[in-house]
C-alpha atoms as one frame of an Amber mdcrd trajectory, in Angstrom:
protein
  -0.147  -0.234 -25.149   2.755  -0.952 -22.807   2.934  -4.501 -24.122   3.724
  -3.140 -27.583   7.096  -1.769 -26.433   8.072  -4.553 -24.038  10.626  -5.965
 -26.471  12.285  -2.563 -26.809  12.852  -2.091 -23.079  15.214  -3.752 -20.650
  13.437  -5.813 -17.990  13.952  -3.188 -15.280  12.680  -0.403 -17.517   9.587
  -2.405 -18.429   8.823  -3.239 -14.784   9.154   0.438 -13.800   6.814   1.495
 -16.605   4.423  -1.332 -15.746   4.261  -0.085 -12.149   3.325   3.426 -13.257
   0.624   2.236 -15.653  -0.811  -0.276 -13.185  -0.676   2.279 -10.360  -2.717
   4.719 -12.434  -5.270   1.958 -13.030  -5.354   1.209  -9.291  -6.017   4.892
  -8.528  -9.071   4.863 -10.792 -10.284   1.579  -9.325  -9.691   2.845  -5.767
 -11.808   5.922  -6.402 -14.669   3.680  -7.490 -14.208   1.298  -4.551 -14.268
   4.115  -2.012 -17.313   5.734  -3.607 -19.143   2.401  -3.453 -17.833   1.482
   0.047 -16.141  -1.656  -1.297 -13.527  -1.928   1.447 -12.401  -5.461   0.600
 -11.568  -4.478  -2.983  -9.986  -1.227  -1.791  -7.751  -3.174   0.569  -6.711
  -5.554  -2.189  -5.752  -2.575  -4.352  -3.615  -1.143  -1.542  -1.741  -4.399
  -1.138  -1.333  -4.882  -4.895   0.140  -1.384  -5.041   2.672  -2.275  -2.372
   3.756  -5.437  -4.137   4.144  -3.471  -7.355   6.304  -0.930  -5.509   8.305
  -3.816  -4.049   8.815  -5.977  -7.131   8.353  -3.704 -10.156   9.498  -0.282
  -8.965  11.832  -1.663  -6.263  11.505   1.249  -3.828  10.330  -0.477  -0.657
  12.567  -1.554   2.194  12.748  -4.453   4.625  10.894  -2.539   7.326   7.919
  -1.479   5.212   7.728  -4.916   3.588   7.632  -6.446   7.076   4.862  -4.095
   8.170   2.734  -4.804   5.094   3.197  -8.563   5.461   2.417  -8.464   9.183
  -0.604  -6.221   8.702  -2.129  -8.203   5.861  -1.936 -11.413   7.889  -4.459
  -9.928  10.353  -8.146 -10.554   9.577  -9.190  -7.005  10.541  -6.834  -5.487
   7.955  -8.236  -5.148   4.445  -4.921  -4.102   2.893  -1.728  -2.114   3.356
   0.991  -0.420   1.349   4.003   1.825   1.616   3.242   5.452   0.839   5.568
   8.381   0.237   8.647   8.879  -1.861  10.044   5.376  -1.578  12.920   3.587
   0.155  11.080   3.649   3.473   8.600   5.993   5.009   5.036   5.265   6.000
   2.692   2.340   5.613  -1.003   2.994   5.121  -3.361   0.250   6.293  -7.106
  -0.057   5.818  -8.384  -1.437   9.127 -11.826  -1.854  10.627 -12.391   1.105
  12.949 -13.060  -0.990  16.035  -9.746  -2.858  15.654  -7.317   0.026  15.123
  -5.697  -0.050  18.570  -5.460  -3.847  18.653  -3.830  -3.773  15.216  -1.364
  -1.072  16.243  -0.456  -3.007  19.388   0.092  -6.310  17.572   2.041  -4.831
  14.685   4.031  -2.571  16.998   5.063  -5.539  19.120   6.083  -7.595  16.078
   8.060  -4.646  14.663   9.811  -4.097  18.007  10.807  -7.764  18.138  12.016
  -7.800  14.525  13.912  -4.501  14.364  14.286  -3.363  17.988  12.504  -0.155
  16.973   9.206   1.413  17.954   6.701   2.319  15.273   5.099   5.734  15.287
   1.414   5.308  14.606  -0.771   8.031  13.151  -4.416   6.915  13.027  -6.347
   8.725  10.288  -9.893   8.708   8.976 -11.170   9.201   5.453 -12.947  12.520
   4.969 -14.746  14.158   2.082 -11.488  14.894   0.296 -11.145  17.055  -2.783
 -14.202  17.673  -4.874 -12.618  19.802  -7.567  -9.011  20.243  -8.573  -7.846
  23.275 -10.501
């Protein structure tokens, strides 16, 4: 569907629209991955979403790009992406539970060296979530 109008849009407009369509597809795929406990695929979707934000929607920043790159180089990290309104904010990472502190320490040290800033970490866990939306 989006491919049908590609010739009518400027490159930037097409990339923005492509991000939205592909992000909606990733949301549906993520729901399935989480329901089936497919953490490797879920992590890949997170990282794909970040790269789409970075290259198609162009709303990431140097700091969040650095965090995602640093995180995804670690074997205990399944994936990572910027979350929030764009142009900075938070990075969500899917990490094995027994490696959370080690990951925070390593990434925090790398971030401190790169930007002379301290990250604020907020460990979270997945819960039951919404079952019905009105």
